[in-house]
Short mmCIF file of C-alpha atoms in Angstrom, two decimals:
data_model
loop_
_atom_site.label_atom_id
_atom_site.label_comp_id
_atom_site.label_asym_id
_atom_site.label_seq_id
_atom_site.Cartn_x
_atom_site.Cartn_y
_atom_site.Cartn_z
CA UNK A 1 6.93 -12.45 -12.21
CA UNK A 2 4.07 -14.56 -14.16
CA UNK A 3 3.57 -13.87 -17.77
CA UNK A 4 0.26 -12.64 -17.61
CA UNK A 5 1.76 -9.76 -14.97
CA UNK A 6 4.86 -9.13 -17.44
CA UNK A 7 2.02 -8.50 -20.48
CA UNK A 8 0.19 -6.38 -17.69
CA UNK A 9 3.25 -4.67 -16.70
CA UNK A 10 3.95 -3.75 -20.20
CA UNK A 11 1.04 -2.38 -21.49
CA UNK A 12 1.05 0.35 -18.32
CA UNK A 13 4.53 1.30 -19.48
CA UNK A 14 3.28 1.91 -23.09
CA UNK A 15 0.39 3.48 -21.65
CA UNK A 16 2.02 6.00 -19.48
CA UNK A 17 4.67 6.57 -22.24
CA UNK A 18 2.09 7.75 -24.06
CA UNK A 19 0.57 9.73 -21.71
CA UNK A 20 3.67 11.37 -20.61
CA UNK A 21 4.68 12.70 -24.48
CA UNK A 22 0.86 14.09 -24.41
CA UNK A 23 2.25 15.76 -21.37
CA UNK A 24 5.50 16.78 -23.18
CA UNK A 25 8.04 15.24 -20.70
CA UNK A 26 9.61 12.99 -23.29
CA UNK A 27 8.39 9.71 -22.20
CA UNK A 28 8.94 7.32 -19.33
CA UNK A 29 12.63 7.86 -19.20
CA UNK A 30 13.87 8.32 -15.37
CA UNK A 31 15.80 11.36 -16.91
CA UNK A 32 12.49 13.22 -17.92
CA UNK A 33 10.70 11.95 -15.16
CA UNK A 34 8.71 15.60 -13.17
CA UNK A 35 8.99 15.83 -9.71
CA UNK A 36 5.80 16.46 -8.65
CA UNK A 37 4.46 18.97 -6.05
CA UNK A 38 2.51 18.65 -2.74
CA UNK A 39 -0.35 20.52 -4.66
CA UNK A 40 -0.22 18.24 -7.85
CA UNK A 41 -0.18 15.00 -5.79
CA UNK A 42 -3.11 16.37 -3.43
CA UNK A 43 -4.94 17.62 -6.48
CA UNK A 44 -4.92 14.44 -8.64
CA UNK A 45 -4.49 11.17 -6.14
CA UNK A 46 -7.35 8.80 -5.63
CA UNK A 47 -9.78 8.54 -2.75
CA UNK A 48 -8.53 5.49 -1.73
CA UNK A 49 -5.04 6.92 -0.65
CA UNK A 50 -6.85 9.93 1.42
CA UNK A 51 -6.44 7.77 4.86
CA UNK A 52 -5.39 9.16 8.36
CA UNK A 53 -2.66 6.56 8.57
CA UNK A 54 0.81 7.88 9.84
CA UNK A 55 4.08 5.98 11.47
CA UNK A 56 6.85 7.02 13.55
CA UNK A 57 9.85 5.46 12.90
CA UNK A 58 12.87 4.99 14.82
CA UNK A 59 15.73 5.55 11.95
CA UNK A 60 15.78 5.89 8.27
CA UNK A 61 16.16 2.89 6.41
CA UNK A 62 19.62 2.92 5.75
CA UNK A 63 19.79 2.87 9.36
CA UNK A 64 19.97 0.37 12.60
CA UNK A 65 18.05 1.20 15.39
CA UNK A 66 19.76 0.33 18.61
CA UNK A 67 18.67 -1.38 21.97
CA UNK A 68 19.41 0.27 25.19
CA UNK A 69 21.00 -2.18 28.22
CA UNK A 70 19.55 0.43 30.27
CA UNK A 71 17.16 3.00 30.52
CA UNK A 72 17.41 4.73 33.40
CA UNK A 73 18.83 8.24 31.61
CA UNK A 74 15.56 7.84 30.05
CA UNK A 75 13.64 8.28 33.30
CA UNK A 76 10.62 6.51 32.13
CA UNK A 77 7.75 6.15 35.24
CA UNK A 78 8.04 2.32 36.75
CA UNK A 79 9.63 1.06 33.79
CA UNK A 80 8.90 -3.04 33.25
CA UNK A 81 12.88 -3.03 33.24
CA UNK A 82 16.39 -2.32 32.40
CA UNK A 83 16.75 -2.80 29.13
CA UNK A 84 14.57 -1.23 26.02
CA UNK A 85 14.69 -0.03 22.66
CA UNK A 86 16.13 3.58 21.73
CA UNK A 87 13.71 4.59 19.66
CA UNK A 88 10.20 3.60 22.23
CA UNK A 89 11.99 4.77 25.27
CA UNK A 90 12.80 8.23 23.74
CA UNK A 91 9.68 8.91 22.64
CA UNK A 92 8.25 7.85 25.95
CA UNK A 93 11.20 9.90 27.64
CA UNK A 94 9.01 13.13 25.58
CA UNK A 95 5.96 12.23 25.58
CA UNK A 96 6.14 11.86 29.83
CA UNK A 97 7.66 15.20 29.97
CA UNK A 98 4.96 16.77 28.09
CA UNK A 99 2.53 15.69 29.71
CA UNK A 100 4.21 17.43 33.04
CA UNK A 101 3.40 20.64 31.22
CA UNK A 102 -0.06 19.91 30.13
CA UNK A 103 -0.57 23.41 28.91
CA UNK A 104 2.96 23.92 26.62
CA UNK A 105 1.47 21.10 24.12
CA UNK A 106 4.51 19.79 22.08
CA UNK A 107 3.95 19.63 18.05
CA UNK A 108 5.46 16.88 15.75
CA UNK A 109 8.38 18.75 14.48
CA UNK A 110 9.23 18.97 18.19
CA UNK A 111 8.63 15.77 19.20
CA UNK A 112 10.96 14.42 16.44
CA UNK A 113 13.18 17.10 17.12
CA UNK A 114 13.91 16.45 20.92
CA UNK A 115 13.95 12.60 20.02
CA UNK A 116 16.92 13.17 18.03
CA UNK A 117 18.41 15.37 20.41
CA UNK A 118 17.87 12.76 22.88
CA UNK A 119 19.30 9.81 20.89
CA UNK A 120 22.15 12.00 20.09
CA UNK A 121 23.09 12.79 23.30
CA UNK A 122 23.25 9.06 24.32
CA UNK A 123 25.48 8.60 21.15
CA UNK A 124 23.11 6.97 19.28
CA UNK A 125 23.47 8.25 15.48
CA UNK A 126 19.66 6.94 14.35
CA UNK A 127 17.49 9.45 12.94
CA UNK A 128 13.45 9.31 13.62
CA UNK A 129 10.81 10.10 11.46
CA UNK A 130 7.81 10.83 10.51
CA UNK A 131 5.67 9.30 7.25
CA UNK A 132 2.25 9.83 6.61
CA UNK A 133 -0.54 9.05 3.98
CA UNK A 134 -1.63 12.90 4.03
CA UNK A 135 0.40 15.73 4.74
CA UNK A 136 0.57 16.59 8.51
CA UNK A 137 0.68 20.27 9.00
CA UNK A 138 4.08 19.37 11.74
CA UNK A 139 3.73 22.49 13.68
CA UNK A 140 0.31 21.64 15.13
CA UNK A 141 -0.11 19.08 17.75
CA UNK A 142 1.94 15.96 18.52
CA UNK A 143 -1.08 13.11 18.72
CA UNK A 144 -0.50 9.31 19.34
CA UNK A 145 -4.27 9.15 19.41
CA UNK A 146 -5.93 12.58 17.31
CA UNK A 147 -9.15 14.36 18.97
CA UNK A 148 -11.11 13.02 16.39
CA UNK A 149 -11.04 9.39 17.11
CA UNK A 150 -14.20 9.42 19.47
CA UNK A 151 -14.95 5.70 18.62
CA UNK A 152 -13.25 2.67 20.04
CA UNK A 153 -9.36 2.28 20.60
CA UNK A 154 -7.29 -0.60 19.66
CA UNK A 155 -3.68 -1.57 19.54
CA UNK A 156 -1.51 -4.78 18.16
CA UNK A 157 1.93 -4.38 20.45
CA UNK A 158 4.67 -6.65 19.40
CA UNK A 159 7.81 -7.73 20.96
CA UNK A 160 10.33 -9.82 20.24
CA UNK A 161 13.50 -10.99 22.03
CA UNK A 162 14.50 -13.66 19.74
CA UNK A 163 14.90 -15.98 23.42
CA UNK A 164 17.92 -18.47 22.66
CA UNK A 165 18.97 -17.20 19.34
CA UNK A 166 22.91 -16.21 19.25
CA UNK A 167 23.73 -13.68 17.20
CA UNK A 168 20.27 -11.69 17.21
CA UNK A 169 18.67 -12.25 20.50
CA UNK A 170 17.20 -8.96 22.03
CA UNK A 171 16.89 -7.95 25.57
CA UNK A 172 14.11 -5.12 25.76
CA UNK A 173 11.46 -5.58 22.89
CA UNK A 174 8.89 -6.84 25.74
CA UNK A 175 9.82 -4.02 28.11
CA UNK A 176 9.45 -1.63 25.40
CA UNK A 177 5.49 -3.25 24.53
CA UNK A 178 4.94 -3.14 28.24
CA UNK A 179 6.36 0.48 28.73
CA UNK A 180 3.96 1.90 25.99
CA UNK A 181 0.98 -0.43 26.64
CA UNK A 182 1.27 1.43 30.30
CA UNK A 183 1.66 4.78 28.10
CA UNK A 184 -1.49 4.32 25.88
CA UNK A 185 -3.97 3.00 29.04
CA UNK A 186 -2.66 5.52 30.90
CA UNK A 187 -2.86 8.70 29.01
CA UNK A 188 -5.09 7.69 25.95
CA UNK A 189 -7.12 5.57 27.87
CA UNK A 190 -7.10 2.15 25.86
CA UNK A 191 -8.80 -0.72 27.49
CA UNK A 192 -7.29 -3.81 28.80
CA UNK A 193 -9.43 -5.86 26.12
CA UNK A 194 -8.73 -4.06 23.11
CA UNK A 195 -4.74 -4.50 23.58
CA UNK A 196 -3.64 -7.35 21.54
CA UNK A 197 0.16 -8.14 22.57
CA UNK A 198 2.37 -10.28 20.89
CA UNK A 199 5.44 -11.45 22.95
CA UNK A 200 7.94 -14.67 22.95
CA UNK A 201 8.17 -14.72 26.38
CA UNK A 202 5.75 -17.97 26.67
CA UNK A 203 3.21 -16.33 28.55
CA UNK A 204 1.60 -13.91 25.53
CA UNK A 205 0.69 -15.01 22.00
CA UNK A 206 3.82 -16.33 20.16
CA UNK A 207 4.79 -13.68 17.56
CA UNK A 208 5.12 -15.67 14.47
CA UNK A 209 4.45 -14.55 10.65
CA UNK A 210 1.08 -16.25 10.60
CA UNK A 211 -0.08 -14.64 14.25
CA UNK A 212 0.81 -11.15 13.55
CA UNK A 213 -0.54 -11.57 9.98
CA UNK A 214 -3.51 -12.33 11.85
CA UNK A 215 -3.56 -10.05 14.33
CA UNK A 216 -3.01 -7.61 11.76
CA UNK A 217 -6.16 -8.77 9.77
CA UNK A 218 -8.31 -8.60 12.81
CA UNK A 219 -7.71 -5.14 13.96
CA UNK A 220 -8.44 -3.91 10.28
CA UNK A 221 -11.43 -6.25 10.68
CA UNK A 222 -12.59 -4.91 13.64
CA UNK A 223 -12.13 -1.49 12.63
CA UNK A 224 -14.97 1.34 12.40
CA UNK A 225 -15.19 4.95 11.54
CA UNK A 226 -13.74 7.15 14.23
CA UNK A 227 -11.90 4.78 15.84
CA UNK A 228 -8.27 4.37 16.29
CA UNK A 229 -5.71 1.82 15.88
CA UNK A 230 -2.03 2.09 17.25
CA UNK A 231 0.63 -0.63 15.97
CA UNK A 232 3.62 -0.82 17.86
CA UNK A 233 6.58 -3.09 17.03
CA UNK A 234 9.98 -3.89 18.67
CA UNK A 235 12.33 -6.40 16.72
CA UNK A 236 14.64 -6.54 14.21
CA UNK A 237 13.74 -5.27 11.08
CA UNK A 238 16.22 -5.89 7.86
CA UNK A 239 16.11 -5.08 4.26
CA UNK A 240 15.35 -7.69 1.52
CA UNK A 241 16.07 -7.70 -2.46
CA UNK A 242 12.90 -6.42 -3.94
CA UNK A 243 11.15 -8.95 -5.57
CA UNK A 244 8.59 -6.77 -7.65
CA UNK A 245 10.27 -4.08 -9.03
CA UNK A 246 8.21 -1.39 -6.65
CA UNK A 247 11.07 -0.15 -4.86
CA UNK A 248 13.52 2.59 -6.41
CA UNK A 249 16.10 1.45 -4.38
CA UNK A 250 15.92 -2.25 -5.02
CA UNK A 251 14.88 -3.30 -1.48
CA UNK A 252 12.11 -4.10 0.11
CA UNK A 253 11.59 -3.30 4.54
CA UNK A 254 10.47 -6.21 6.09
CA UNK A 255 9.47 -7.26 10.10
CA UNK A 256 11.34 -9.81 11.44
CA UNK A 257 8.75 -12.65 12.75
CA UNK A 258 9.91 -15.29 15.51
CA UNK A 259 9.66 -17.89 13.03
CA UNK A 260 11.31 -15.92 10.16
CA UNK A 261 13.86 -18.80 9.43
CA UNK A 262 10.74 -21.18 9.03
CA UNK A 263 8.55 -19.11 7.50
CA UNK A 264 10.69 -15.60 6.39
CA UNK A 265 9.73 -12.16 6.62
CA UNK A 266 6.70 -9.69 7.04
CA UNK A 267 7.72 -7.37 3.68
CA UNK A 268 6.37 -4.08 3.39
CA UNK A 269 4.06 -5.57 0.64
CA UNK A 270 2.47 -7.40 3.02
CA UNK A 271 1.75 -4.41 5.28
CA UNK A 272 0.21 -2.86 2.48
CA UNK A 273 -2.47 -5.41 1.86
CA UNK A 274 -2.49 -5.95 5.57
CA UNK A 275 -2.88 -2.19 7.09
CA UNK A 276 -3.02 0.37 4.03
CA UNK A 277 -5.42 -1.29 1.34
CA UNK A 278 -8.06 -2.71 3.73
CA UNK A 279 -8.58 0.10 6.68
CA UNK A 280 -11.96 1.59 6.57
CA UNK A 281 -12.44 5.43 6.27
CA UNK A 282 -12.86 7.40 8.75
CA UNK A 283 -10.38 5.71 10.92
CA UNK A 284 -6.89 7.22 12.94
CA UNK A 285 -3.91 4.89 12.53
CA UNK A 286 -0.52 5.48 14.05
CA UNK A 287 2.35 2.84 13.95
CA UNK A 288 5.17 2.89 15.78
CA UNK A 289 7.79 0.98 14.29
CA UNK A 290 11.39 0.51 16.82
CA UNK A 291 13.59 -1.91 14.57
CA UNK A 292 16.05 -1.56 11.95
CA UNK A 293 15.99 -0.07 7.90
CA UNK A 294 11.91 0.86 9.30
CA UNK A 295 12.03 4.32 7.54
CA UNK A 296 9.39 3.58 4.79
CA UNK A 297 8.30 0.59 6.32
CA UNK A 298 4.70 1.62 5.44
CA UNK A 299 5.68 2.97 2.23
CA UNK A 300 3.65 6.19 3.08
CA UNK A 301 4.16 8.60 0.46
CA UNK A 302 4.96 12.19 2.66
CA UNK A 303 7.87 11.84 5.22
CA UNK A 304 9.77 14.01 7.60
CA UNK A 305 13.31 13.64 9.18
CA UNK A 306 13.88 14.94 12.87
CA UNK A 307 17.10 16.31 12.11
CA UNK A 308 16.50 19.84 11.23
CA UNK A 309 16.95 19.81 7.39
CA UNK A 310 12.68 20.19 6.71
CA UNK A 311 10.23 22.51 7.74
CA UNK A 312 7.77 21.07 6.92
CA UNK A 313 6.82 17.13 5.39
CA UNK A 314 7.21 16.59 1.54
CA UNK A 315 6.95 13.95 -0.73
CA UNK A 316 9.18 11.32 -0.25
CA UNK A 317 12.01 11.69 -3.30
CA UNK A 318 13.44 8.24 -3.26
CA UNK A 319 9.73 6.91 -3.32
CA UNK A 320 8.16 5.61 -6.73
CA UNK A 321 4.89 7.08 -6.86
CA UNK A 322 3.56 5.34 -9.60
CA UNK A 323 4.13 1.26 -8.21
CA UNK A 324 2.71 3.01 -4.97
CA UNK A 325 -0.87 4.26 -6.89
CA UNK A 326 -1.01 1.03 -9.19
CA UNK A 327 -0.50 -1.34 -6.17
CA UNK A 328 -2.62 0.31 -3.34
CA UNK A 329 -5.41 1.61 -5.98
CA UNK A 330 -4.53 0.00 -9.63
CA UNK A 331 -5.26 2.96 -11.06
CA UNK A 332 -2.56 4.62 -11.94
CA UNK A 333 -3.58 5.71 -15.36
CA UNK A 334 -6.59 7.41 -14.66
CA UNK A 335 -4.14 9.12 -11.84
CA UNK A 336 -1.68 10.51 -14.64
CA UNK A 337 -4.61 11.36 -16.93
CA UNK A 338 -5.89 13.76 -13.91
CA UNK A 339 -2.07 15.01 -13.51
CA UNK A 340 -2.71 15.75 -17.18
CA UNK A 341 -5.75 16.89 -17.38
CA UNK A 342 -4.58 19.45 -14.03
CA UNK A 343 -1.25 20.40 -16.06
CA UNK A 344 -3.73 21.70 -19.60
CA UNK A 345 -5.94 23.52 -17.42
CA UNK A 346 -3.22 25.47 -15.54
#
């Protein structure tokens, strides 16, 4: 960390010290620290965090997420082939079915529900989840794509097999991008030209840091109101030492690019300035992420696990609300002086 960051770092701690003993909760200590409410966080955050953005992932981030040899039990329609990952083929394994019943409409808590049923049943011990920017009301519809995006549809699908590497080679990250690629044209109705794919099987783009960084960029680029953007990524995901002090468990999620021992790792940080900082209002993103530790991948502040223990999404405990505000707004003292200001009025 530069100095001129340490001096900046410091004089927000003082600040929201200061703030916090106006509030009476004794300072910045960890110990004193309120858990805040649904309500309060709704009530006080900044516009710039009231985005539809939302991500499925396929385990928490303690977690590995497995790949499947074969996917047959998953009876998926024409399947590109045998092997795929546990956490795309489930959902697709769902999402099929539902749409067999057009008129029994499955909601989220559902949907995650039967996924871990699913992967549980094939001995697989991952959890899925559910993280979102804005609460989701989880008993209402399950949406890739939601009603509302009337404008143009886009998706970046990545895959990656790791070809020749040994350990970490993959067999069904490009069956998995092929599998929902046929999902989304099919049912959503995404256009051939609007699908950017991302593969290291030498026939699609090469999926290195710099091309899904750019790939990334473009979408968000090419992004207007209404419209909707799905990411989907199969690879290995890992865990790295956090190297900004934003994370309260010390790590940071990162992607896994084909290049990675070149060029490293996709962090979450990244994403953020990638995905959550730049996309416009007004439009409907949905990432699917199918690799390893890809719980908070996004960092999205409301979660919820599909094993039964919520009702209904909350606040993320383990997540530090206040790096997330300063880094995706830098505003986080004008968000704690509305928490106050909401806390004297009450």
């Amino acid at each position: 960390m530069g100095f001129f960051n340490k001096l900046k770092e410091a004089a927000l701690k003082e600040a929201k010290k200061k703030i916090m003993e106006e509030l009476g909760l004794g300072g910045d200590d960890d110990e004193t620290k309120p858990t805040m409410t649904t309500e309060e966080f709704e009530r006080t955050k900044p516009d710039e965090l009231r985005k539809d953005i939302r991500m499925i992932s396929g385990c928490q981030d303690r977690q590995t997420s497995a790949d499947v040899s074969n996917v047959s039990s998953f009876q998926l329609p024409d399947p590109a082939g045998k092997a795929g990952g546990a956490c795309t083929s489930t959902l697709l394994n769902i999402l099929y079915a539902d749409e067999q019943v057009p008129e029994d409409d499955l909601s989220f808590v559902e949907v995650l529900e039967e996924m871990r049923i699913k992967l549980k049943s094939e001995d697989y011990s991952q959890i899925p989840q559910l993280s979102s920017m804005n609460p989701i009301d989880v008993n209402t519809k399950f949406d890739l794509v939601p009603d509302t995006a009337t404008g143009t549809k886009r998706a970046v699908m990545i895959g990656i097999n790791y070809v020749g590497d040994d350990p970490g080679e993959l067999s069904g990250c490009w069956n998995d991008v092929l599998n929902m690629k046929k999902y989304i044209q099919d049912v959503h109705g995404f256009e051939e030209e609007n699908i950017v794919i991302l593969m290291d099987d030498g026939i699609h783009t090469e999926p290195t840091k710099a091309n899904i960084i750019d790939a990334y960029k473009t979408i968000i680029a090419q992004a207007e109101e209404n419209d909707a953007i799905f990411l989907h990524y199969s690879g290995h995901g890992t865990k790295l030492r956090d190297d900004d002090g934003d994370e309260s468990d010390g790590y940071d999620e990162a992607l896994v690019p084909r290049d990675f021992q070149t060029n490293g790792m996709i962090r979450d940080d990244d994403l953020y300035e990638l995905l959550l900082k730049n996309l416009p209002d007004g439009v409907h993103m949905t990432s699917l992420m199918d690799c390893c530790h890809s719980g908070t991948i996004l960092d999205l502040p409301y979660l919820f696990k599909g094993d039964g223990s919520q009702t209904e999404m909350t606040l993320d405990p383990n997540m530090n609300l206040d790096a997330f505000i300063e880094k995706l707004t830098g505003k986080l003292m004008e968000f704690l002086q509305a928490k106050m200001a909401a806390s004297l009025s009450l």
